[in-house]
CSV table of C-alpha atoms in Angstrom, one decimal:
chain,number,residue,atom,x,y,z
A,140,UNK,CA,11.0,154.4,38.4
A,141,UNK,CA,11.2,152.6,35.6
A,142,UNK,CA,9.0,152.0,32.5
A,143,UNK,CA,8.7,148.2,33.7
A,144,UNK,CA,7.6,149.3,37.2
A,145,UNK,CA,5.4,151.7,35.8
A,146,UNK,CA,3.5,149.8,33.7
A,147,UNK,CA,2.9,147.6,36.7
A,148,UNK,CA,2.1,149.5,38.6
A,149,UNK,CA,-0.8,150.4,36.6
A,150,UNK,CA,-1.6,146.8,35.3
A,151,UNK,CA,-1.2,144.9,38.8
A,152,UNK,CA,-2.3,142.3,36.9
A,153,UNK,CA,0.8,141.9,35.1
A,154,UNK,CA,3.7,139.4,35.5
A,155,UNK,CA,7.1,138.8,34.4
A,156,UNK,CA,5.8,136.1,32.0
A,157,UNK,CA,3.8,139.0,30.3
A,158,UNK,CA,7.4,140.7,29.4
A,159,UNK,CA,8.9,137.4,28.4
A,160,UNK,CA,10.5,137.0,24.8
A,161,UNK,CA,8.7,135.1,22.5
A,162,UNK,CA,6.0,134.0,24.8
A,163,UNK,CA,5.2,137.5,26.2
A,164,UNK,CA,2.8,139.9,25.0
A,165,UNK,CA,4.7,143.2,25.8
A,166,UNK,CA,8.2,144.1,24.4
A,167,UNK,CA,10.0,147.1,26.3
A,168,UNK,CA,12.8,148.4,24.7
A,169,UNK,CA,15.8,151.0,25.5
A,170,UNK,CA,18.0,151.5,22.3
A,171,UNK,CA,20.7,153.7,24.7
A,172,UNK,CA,20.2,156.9,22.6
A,173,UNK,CA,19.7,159.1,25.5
A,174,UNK,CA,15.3,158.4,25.4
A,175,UNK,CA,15.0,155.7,27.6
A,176,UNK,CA,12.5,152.6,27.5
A,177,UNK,CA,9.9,152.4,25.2
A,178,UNK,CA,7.0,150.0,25.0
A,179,UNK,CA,8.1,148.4,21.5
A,180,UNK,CA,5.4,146.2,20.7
A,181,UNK,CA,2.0,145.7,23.4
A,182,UNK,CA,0.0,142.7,22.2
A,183,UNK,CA,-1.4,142.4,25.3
A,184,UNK,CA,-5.2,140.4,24.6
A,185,UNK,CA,-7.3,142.6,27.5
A,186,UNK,CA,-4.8,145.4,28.7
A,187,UNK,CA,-4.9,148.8,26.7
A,188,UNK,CA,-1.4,149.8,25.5
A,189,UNK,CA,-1.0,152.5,28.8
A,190,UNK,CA,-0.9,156.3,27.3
A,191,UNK,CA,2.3,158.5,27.8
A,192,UNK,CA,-0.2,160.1,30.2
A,193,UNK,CA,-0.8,157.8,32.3
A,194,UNK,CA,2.5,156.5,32.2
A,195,UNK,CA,3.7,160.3,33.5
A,196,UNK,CA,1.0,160.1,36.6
A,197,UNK,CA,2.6,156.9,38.2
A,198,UNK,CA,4.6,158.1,41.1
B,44,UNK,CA,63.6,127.7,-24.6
B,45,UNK,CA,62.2,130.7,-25.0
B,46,UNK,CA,61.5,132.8,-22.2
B,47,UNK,CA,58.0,135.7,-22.6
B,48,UNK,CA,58.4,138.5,-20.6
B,49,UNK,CA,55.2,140.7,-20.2
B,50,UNK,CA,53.5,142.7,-17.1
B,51,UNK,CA,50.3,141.8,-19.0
B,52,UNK,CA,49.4,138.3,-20.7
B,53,UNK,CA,45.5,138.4,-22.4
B,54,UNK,CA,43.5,135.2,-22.2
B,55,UNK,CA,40.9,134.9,-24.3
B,56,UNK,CA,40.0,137.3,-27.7
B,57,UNK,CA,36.6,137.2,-27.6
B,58,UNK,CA,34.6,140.6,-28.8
B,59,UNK,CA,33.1,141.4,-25.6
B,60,UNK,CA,36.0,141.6,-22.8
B,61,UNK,CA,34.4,140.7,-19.9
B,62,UNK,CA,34.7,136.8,-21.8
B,63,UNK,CA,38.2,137.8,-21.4
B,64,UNK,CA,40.5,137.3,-18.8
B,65,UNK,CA,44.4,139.4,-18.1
B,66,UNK,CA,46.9,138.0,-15.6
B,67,UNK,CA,49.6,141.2,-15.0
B,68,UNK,CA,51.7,142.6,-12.4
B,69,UNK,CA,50.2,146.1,-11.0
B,70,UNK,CA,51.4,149.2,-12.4
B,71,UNK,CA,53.8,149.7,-9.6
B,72,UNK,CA,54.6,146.2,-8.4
B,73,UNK,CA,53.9,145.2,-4.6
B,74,UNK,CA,54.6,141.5,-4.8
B,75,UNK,CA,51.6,140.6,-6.2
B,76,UNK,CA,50.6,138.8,-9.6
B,77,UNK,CA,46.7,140.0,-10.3
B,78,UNK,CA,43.8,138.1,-12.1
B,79,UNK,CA,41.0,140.6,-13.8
B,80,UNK,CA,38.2,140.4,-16.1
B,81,UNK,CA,38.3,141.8,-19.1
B,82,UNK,CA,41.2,142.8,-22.2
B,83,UNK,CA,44.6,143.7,-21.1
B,84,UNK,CA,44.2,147.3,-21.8
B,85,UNK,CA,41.5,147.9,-18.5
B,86,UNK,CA,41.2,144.5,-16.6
B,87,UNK,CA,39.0,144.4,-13.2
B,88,UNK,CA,40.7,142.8,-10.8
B,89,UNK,CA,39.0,139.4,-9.0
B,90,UNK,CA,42.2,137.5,-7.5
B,91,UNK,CA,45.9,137.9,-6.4
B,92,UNK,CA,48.8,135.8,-5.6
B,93,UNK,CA,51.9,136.9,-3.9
B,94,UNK,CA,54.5,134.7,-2.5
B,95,UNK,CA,52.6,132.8,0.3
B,96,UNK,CA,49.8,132.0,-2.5
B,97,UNK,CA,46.4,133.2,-2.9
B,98,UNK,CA,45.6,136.3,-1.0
B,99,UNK,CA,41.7,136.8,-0.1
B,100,UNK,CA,40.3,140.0,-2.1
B,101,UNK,CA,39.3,141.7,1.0
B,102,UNK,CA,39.2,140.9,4.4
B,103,UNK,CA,37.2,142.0,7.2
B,104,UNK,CA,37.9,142.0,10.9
B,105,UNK,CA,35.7,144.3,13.4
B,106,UNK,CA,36.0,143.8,17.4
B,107,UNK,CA,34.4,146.7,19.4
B,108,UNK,CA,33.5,146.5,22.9
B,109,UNK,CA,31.7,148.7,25.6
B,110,UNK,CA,33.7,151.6,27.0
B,111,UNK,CA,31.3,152.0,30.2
B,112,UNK,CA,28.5,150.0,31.4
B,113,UNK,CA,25.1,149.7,30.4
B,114,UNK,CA,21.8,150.6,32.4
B,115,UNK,CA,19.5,147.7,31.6
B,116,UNK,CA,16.1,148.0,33.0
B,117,UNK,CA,13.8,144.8,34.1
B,118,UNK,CA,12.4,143.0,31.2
B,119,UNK,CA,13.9,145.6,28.6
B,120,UNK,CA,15.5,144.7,25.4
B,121,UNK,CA,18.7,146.9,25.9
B,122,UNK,CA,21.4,148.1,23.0
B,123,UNK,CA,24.8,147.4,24.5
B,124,UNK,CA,26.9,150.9,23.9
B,125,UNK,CA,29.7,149.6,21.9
B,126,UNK,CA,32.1,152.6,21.3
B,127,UNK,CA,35.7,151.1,21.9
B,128,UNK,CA,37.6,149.8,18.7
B,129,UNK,CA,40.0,147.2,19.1
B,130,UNK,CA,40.4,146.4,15.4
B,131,UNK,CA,38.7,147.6,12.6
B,132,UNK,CA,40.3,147.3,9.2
B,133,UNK,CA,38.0,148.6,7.2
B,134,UNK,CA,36.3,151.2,9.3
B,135,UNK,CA,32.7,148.9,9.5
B,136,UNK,CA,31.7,150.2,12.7
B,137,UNK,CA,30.0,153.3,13.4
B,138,UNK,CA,30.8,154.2,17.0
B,139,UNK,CA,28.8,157.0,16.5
B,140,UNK,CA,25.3,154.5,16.3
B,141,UNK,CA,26.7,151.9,17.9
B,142,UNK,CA,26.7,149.5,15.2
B,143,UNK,CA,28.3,147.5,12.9
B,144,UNK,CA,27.7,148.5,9.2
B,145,UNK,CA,29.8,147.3,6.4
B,146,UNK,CA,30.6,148.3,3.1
B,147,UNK,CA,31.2,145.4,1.7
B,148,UNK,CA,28.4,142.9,0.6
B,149,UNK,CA,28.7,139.3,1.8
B,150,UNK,CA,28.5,136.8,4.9
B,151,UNK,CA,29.5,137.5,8.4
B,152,UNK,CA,30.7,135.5,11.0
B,153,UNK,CA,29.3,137.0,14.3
B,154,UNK,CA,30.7,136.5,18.0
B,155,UNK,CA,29.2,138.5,20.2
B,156,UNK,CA,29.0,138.3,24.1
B,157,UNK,CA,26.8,140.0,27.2
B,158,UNK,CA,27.9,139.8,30.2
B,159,UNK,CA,25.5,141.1,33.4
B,160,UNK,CA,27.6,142.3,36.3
B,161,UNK,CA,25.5,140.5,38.6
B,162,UNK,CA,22.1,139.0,38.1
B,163,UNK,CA,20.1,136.0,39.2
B,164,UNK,CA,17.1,135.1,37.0
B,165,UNK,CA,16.2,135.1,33.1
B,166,UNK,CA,18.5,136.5,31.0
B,167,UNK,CA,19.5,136.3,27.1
B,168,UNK,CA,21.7,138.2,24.3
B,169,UNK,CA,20.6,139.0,20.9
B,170,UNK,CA,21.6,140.5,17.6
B,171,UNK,CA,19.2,143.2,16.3
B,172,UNK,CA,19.6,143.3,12.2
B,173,UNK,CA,18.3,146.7,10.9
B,174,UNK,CA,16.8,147.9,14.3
B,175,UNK,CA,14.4,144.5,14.6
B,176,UNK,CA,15.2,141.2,16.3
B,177,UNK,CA,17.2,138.8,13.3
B,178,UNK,CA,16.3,135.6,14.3
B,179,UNK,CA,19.9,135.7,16.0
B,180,UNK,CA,19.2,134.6,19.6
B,181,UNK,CA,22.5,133.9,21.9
B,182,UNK,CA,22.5,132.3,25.1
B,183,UNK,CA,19.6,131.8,27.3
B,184,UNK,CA,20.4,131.3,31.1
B,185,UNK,CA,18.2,131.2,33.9
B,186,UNK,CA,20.5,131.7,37.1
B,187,UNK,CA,19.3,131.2,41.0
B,188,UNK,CA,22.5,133.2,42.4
B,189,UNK,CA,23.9,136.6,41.4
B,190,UNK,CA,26.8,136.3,39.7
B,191,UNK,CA,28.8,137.9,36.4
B,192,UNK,CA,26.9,135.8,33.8
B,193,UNK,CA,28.3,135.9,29.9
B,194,UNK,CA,25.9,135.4,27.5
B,195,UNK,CA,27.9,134.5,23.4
B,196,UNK,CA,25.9,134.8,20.6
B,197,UNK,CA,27.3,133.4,17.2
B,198,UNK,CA,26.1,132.6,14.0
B,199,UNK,CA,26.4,133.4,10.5
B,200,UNK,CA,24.3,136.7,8.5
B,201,UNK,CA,24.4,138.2,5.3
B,202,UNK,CA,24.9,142.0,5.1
B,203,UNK,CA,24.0,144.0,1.5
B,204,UNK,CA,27.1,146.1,2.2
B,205,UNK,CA,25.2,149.3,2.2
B,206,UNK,CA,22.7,149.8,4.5
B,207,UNK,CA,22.7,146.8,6.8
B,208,UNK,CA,23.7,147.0,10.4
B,209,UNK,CA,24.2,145.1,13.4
B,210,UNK,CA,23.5,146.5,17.4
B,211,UNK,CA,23.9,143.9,20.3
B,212,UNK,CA,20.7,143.9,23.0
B,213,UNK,CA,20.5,142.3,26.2
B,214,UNK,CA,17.6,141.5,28.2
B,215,UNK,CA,16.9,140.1,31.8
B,216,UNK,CA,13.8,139.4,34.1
B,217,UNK,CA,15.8,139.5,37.4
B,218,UNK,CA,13.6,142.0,38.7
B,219,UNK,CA,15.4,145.1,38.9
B,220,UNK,CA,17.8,147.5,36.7
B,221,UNK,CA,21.2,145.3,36.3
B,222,UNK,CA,24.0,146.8,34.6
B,223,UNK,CA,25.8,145.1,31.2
B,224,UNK,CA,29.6,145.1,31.9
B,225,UNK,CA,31.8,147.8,29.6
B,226,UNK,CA,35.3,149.2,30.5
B,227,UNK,CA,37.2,146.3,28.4
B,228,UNK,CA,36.5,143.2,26.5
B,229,UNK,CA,36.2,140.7,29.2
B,230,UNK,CA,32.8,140.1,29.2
B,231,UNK,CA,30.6,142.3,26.7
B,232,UNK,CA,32.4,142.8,23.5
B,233,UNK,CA,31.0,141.9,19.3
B,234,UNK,CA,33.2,140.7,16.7
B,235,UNK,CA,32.6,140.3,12.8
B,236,UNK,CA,34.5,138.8,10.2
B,237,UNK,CA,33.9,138.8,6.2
B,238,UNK,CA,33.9,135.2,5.5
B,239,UNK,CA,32.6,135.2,2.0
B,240,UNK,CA,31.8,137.9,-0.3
B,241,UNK,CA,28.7,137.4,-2.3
């Protein structure tokens, strides 16, 4: 699963728009070195920035 | 007529040598008749001539491209892997980092290209300048059908010749993982050239 799906899993509330460049609140990122995606920037206005914890207990 | 024959001709006397200029041939000739600041005796070099004419003091040409795909996750800014050299003259790009980072101060002209393998949806390329976006946007597309979709991005940047780099992202919204296309230059590939020094 990825980080995308994660997080929307746990903000159902989320849409693609909220992922969009420029206009989006949340910027994901994967810079190939082997870590994976990472939330770069969360800007969301309501949404708390989802811990690595809760991130982990999405199945 | 009389006819001067020198490998060194001073112009100018003034007390402080860099008001002075030196044409002179190097000390083991190549072709080449040099231009430098300063007295004869220790001249830094800022032009050449040989027989075609002016030659440009330095020239830069770096083309890299992917060796393998690229994972890219939905709605992820992704760094293209760029670890295949097709030219590099001046050793600019570190393979290593995946990114171009040369020595030489001055303006670059950019071509870059992202090509999806197959994607249908919201997709874009981008140049990342010292690990943040650069204002350097390529190509946005929104596509209905799944197809192998390009996406250039050009322009022109300055680089401090130290410790400024360039890395190539792409980014999608199709709605699943897609995979950037490597194994040649066809379709994902980023070019630089030196166009003036500064």
């Amino acid at each position: 699963m990825t980080l995308y799906e994660k997080i929307t899993t746990l903000y159902t509330e989320l849409t693609d728009a909220d992922f969009m460049p420029d206009s989006g609140t949340i910027m994901l990122q994967n810079d190939s070195d082997g870590k994976g995606d990472y939330i770069r920037e969360w800007n969301h206005p309501t949404l708390a920035k989802p811990t690595q914890e809760q991130l982990d207990g999405v199945q | 007529m009389s006819t001067v024959k020198s490998k060194k001709l001073q112009v100018g006397t003034d007390a402080s040598a860099s008001n002075n200029f030196t044409i002179y041939q190097p000390a083991t000739p190549d072709g080449t008749l040099r231009i430098g600041v300063g007295n004869a005796d220790s001249p830094t070099e800022v032009g050449r001539f040989n027989s075609n004419g002016i030659v440009p003091k330095q020239s830069i040409i770096s083309v890299v491209f992917p060796s393998t795909d690229t994972s890219a996750s939905n709605s992820t800014f992704t760094k293209v892997s760029l670890d295949t050299i097709t030219v590099d003259n001046d050793s600019s790009f570190d393979t290593t980092n995946n990114r171009f980072n040369p020595q030489i101060a001055g303006y670059y002209k950019i071509d870059a290209q992202v090509g999806f393998i197959s994607a249908s949806g919201g997709m874009l390329s981008e140049i990342y300048k010292n690990g943040s976006a650069a204002n350097f946007r390529g190509n946005q597309q929104y596509h209905l059908t799944a197809n192998r979709r390009n996406l250039p991005v050009t322009g022109v940047i300055y680089m401090n010749g130290s410790t400024d780099y360039l890395e190539l992202y792409g980014f999608h919204g199709t709605g699943s993982t897609q995979s950037i296309a490597g194994t040649n230059s066809a379709h994902t590939r980023f070019s630089a050239y030196l166009i003036h020094q500064a």
